[in-house]
PDB file of C-alpha atoms in Angstrom:
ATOM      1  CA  UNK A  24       0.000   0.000   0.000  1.00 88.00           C
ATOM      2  CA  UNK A  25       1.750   3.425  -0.852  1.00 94.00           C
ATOM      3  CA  UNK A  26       1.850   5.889   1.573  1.00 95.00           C
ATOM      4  CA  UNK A  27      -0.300   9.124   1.869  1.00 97.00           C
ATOM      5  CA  UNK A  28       2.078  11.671   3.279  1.00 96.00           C
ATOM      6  CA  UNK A  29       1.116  15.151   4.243  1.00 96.00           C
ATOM      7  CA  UNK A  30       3.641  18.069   2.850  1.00 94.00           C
ATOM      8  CA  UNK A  31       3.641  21.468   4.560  1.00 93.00           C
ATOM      9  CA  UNK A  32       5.430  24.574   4.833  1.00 91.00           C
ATOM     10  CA  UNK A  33       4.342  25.863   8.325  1.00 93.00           C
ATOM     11  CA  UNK A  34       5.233  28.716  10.947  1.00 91.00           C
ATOM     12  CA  UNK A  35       6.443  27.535  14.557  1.00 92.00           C
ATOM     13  CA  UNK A  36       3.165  28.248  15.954  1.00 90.00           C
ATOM     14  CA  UNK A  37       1.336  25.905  13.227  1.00 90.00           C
ATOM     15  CA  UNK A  38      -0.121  28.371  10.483  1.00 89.00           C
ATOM     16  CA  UNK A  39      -0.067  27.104   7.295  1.00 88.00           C
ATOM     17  CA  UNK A  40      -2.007  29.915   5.729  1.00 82.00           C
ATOM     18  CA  UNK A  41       0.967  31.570   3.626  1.00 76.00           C
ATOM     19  CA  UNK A  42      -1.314  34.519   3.030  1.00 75.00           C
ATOM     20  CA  UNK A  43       0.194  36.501   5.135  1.00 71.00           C
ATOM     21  CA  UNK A  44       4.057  36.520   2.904  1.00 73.00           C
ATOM     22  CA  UNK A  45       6.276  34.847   5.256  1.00 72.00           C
ATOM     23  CA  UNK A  46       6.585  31.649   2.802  1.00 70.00           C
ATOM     24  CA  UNK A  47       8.501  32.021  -0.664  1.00 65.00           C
ATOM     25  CA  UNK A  48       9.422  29.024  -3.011  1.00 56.00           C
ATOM     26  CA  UNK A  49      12.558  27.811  -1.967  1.00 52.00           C
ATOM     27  CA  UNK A  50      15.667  29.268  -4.155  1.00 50.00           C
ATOM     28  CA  UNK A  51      18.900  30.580  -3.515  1.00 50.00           C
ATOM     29  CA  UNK A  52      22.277  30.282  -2.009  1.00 55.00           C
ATOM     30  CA  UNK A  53      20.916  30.019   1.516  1.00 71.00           C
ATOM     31  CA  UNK A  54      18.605  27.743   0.569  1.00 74.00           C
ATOM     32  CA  UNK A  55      20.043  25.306  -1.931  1.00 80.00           C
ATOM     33  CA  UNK A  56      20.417  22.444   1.042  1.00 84.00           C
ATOM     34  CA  UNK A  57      16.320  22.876   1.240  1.00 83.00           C
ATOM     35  CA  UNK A  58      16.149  22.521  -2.299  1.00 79.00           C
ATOM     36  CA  UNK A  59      17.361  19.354  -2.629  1.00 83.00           C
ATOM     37  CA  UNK A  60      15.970  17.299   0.048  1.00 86.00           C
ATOM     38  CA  UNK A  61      12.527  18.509  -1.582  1.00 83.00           C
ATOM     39  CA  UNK A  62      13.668  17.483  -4.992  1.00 83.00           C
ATOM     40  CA  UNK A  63      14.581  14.082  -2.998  1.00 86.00           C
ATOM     41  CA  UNK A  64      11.086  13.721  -1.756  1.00 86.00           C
ATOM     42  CA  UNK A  65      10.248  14.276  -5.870  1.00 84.00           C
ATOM     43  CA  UNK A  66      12.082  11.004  -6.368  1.00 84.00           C
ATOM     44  CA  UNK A  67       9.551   8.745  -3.953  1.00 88.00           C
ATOM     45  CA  UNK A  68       6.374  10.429  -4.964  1.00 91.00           C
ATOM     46  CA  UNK A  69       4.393   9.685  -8.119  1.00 93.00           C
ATOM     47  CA  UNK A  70       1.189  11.690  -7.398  1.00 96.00           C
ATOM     48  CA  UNK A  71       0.308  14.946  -5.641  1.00 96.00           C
ATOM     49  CA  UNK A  72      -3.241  15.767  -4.380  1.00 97.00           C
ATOM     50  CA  UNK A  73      -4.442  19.246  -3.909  1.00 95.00           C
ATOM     51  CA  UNK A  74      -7.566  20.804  -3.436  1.00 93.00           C
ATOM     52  CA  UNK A  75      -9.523  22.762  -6.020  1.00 93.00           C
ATOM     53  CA  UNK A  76      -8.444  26.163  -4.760  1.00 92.00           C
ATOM     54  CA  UNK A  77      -4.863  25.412  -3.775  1.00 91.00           C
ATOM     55  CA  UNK A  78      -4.575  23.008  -7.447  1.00 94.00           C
ATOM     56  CA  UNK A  79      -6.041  26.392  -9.115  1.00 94.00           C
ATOM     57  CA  UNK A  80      -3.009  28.366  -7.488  1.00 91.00           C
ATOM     58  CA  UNK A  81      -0.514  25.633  -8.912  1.00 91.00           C
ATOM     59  CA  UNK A  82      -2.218  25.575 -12.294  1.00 94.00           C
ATOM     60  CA  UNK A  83      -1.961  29.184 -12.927  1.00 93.00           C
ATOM     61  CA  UNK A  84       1.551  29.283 -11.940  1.00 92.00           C
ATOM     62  CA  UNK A  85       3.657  26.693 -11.952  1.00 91.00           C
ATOM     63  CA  UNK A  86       3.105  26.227 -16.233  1.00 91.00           C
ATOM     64  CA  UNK A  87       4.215  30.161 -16.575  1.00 92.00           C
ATOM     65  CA  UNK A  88       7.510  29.764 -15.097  1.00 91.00           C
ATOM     66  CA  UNK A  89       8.884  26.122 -16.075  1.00 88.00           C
ATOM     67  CA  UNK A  90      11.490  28.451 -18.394  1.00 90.00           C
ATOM     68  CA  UNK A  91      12.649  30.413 -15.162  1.00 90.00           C
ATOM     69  CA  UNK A  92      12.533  27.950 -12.242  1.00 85.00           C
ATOM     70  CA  UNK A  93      15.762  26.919 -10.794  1.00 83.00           C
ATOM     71  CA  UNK A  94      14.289  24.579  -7.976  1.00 81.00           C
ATOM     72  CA  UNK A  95      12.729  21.814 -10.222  1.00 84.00           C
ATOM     73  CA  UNK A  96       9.592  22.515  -8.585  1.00 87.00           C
ATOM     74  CA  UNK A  97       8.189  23.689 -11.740  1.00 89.00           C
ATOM     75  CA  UNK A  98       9.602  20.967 -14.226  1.00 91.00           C
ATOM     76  CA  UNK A  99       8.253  18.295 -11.330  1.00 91.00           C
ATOM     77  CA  UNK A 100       4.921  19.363 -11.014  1.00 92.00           C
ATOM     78  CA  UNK A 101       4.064  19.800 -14.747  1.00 92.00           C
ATOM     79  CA  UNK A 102       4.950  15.526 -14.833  1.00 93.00           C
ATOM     80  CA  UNK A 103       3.503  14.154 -11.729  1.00 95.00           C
ATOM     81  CA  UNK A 104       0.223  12.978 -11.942  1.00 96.00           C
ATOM     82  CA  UNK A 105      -2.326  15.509  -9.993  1.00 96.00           C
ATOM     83  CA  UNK A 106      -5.483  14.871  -8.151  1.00 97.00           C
ATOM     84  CA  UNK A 107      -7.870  17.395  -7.246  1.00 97.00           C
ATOM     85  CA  UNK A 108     -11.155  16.559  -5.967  1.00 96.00           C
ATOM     86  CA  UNK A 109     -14.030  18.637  -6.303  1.00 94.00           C
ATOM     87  CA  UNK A 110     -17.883  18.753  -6.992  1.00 91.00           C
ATOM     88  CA  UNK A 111     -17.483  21.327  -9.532  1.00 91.00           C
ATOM     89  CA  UNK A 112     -14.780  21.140 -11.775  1.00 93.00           C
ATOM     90  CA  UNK A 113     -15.003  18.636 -14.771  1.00 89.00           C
ATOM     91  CA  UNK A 114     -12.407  19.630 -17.239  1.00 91.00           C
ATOM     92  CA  UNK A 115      -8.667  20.366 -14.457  1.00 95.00           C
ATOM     93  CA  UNK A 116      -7.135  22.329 -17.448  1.00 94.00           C
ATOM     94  CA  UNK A 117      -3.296  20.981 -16.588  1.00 95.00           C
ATOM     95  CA  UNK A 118      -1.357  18.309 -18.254  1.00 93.00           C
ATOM     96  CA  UNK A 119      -1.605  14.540 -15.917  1.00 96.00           C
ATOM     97  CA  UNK A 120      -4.789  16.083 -13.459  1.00 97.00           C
ATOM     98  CA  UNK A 121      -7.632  13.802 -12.799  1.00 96.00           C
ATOM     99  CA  UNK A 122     -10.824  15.345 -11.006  1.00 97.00           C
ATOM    100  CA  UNK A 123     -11.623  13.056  -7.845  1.00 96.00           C
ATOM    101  CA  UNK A 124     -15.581  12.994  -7.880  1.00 94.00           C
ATOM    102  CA  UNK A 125     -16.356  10.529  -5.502  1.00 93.00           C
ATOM    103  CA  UNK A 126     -16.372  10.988  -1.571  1.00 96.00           C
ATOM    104  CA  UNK A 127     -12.986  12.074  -0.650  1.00 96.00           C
ATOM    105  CA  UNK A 128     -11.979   9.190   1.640  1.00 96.00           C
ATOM    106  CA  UNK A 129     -13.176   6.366  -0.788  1.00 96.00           C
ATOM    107  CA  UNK A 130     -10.859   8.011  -3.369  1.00 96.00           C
ATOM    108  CA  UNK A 131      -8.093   8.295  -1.577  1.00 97.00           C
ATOM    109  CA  UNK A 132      -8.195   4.777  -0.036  1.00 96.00           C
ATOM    110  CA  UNK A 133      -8.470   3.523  -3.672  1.00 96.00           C
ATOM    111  CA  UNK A 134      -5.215   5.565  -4.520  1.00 96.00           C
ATOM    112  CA  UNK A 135      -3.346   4.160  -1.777  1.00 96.00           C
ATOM    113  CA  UNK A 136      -4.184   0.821  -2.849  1.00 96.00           C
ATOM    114  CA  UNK A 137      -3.009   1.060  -6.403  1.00 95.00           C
ATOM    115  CA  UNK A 138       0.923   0.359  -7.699  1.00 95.00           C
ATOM    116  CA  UNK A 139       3.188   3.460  -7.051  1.00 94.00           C
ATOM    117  CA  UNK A 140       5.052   5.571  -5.051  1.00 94.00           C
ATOM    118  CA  UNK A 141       4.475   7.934  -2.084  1.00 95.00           C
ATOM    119  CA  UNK A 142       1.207  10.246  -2.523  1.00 97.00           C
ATOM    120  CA  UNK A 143       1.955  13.840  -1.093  1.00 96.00           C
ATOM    121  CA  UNK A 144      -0.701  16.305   0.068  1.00 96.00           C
ATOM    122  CA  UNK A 145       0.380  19.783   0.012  1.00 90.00           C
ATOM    123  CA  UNK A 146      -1.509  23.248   1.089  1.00 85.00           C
ATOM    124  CA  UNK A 147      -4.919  21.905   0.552  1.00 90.00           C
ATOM    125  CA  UNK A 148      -5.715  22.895   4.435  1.00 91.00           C
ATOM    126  CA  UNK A 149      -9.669  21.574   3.893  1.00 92.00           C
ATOM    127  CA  UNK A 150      -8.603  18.496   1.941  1.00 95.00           C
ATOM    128  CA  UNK A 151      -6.020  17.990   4.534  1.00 94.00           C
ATOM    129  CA  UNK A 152      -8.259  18.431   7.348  1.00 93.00           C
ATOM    130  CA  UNK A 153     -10.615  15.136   6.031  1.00 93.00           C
ATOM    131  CA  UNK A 154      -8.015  12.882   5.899  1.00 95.00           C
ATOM    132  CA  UNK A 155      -6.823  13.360   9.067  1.00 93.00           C
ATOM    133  CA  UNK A 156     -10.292  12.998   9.833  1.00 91.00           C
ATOM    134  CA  UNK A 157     -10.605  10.015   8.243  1.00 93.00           C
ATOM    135  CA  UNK A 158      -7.117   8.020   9.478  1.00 92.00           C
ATOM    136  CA  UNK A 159      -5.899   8.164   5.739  1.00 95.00           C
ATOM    137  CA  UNK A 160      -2.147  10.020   6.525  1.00 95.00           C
ATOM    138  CA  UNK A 161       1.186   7.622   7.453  1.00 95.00           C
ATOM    139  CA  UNK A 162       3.226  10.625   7.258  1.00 96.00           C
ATOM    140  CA  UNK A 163       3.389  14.437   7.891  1.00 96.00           C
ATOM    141  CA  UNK A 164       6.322  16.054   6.586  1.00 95.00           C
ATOM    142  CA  UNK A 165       6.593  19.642   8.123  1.00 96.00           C
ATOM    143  CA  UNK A 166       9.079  22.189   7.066  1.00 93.00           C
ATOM    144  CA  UNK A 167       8.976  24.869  10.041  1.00 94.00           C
ATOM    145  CA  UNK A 168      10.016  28.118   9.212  1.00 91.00           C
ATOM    146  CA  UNK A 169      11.367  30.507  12.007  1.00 90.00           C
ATOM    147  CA  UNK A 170       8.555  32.511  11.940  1.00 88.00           C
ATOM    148  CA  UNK A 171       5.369  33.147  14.315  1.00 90.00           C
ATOM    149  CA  UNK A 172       2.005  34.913  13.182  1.00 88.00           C
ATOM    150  CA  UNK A 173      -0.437  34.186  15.646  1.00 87.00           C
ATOM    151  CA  UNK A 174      -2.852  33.947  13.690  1.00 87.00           C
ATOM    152  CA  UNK A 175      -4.138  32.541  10.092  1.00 86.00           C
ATOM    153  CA  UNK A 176      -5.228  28.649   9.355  1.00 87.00           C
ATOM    154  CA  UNK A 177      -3.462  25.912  11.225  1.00 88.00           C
ATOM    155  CA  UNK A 178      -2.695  22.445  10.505  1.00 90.00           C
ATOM    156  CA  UNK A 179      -4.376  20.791  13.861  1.00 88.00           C
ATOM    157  CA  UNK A 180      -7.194  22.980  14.725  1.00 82.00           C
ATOM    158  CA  UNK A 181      -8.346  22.887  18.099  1.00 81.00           C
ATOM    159  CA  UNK A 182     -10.119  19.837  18.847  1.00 80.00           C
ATOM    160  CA  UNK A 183      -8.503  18.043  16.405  1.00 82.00           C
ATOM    161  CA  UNK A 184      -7.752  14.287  17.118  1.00 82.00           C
ATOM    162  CA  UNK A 185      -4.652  12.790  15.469  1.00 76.00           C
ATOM    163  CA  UNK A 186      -3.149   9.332  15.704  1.00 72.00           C
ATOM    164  CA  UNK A 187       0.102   9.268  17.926  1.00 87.00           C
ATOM    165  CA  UNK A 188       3.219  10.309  16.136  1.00 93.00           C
ATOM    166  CA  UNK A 189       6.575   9.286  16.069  1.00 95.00           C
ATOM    167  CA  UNK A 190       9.608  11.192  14.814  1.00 96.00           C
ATOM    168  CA  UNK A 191      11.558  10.015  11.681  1.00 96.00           C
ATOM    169  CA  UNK A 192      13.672  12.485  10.870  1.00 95.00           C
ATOM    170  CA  UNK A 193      14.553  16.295  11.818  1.00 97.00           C
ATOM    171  CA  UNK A 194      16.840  18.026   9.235  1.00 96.00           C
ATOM    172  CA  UNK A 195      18.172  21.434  10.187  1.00 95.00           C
ATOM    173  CA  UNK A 196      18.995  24.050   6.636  1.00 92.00           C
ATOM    174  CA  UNK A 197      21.106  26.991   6.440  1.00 89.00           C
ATOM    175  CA  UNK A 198      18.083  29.374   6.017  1.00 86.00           C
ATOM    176  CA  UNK A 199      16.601  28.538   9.897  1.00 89.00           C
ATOM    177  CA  UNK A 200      14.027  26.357   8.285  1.00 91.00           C
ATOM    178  CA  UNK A 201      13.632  22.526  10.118  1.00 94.00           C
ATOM    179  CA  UNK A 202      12.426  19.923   8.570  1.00 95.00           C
ATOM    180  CA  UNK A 203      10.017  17.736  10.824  1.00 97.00           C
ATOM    181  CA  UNK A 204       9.271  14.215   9.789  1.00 96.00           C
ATOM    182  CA  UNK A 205       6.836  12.301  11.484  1.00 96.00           C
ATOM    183  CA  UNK A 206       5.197   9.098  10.971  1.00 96.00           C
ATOM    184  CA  UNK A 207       1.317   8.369  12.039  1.00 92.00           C
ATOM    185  CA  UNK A 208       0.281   4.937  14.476  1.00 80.00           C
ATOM    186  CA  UNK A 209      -1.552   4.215  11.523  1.00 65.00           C
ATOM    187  CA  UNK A 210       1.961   4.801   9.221  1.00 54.00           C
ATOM    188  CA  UNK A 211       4.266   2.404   8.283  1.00 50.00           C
TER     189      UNK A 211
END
């Protein structure tokens, strides 16, 4: 069964919401160590799943800038397969999408069970939000940026019930930013 691992970039007080400017893609000389252990993670995932709103963001940017990105981030995401469930959309308008139409948890079970590598959820706070829910993540993968807002959407609202986690991995970079890996009860 692949894995369903949740991606985030997130303050130190658990916002996710990057509305507010503190998150930028990753790129530079400070930052070239964070670079590559994302384009690792690249290497063990075959399919990304994002919600309509968030997969909207990606679509109208990530195609425009494929010429100009030095991360990979671009070149990646216009070759994995995408998922985006919603209701409304029909046509996703961006090369390997599929539109998940079914109840959320049903789809993403059936994705889990089929041949290939990790699935990554990233942004997508909603989407994210059912499958904790719903016992569906084995991994998050948290990069924690030095930086406290105090307010905007978090990853584990309150009253939010998670199975117990266990650390994997913590990876320091160069720009402040830690990488937090941690593995659900339910994960592998």
């Amino acid at each position: 069964m692949r894995d369903l691992i949740v991606t985030e970039n997130i303050t130190v007080d658990g916002v996710i919401d990057a509305a507010g400017g503190w998150f930028t893609v990753a790129d530079g000389p400070d930052q070239s160590d964070q670079v590559e252990a994302v384009r690792a993670q690249f290497a063990a995932c075959d399919a990304v799943v994002f919600g309509r709103k968030t997969f909207e963001e990606m679509r109208g940017y990530w195609p425009t800038v494929v010429d100009t990105d030095t991360t990979g981030v671009a070149e990646y995401l216009n070759k994995v397969h995408k998922y985006v469930p919603s209701r409304t959309m029909t046509e996703p308008g961006w090369d390997n999408s599929t539109v998940l139409s079914g109840p959320l948890a049903d789809e993403i079970q059936a994705l889990k069970k089929a041949p290939g590598g990790d699935i990554v959820v990233t942004g997508s706070i909603g989407v994210v939000h059912q499958l904790v829910a719903a016992g569906l993540v084995d991994e998050f993968r948290l990069f924690t940026h030095p930086v406290v807002l105090g307010r905007g959407a978090r990853l584990f609202p309150d009253g939010t019930a998670i199975p117990e986690l266990r650390l994997a991995e913590t990876t320091a970079f160069r720009s402040g930013v830690v990488l937090l890996r941690y593995r659900t009860s339910k994960g592998r």
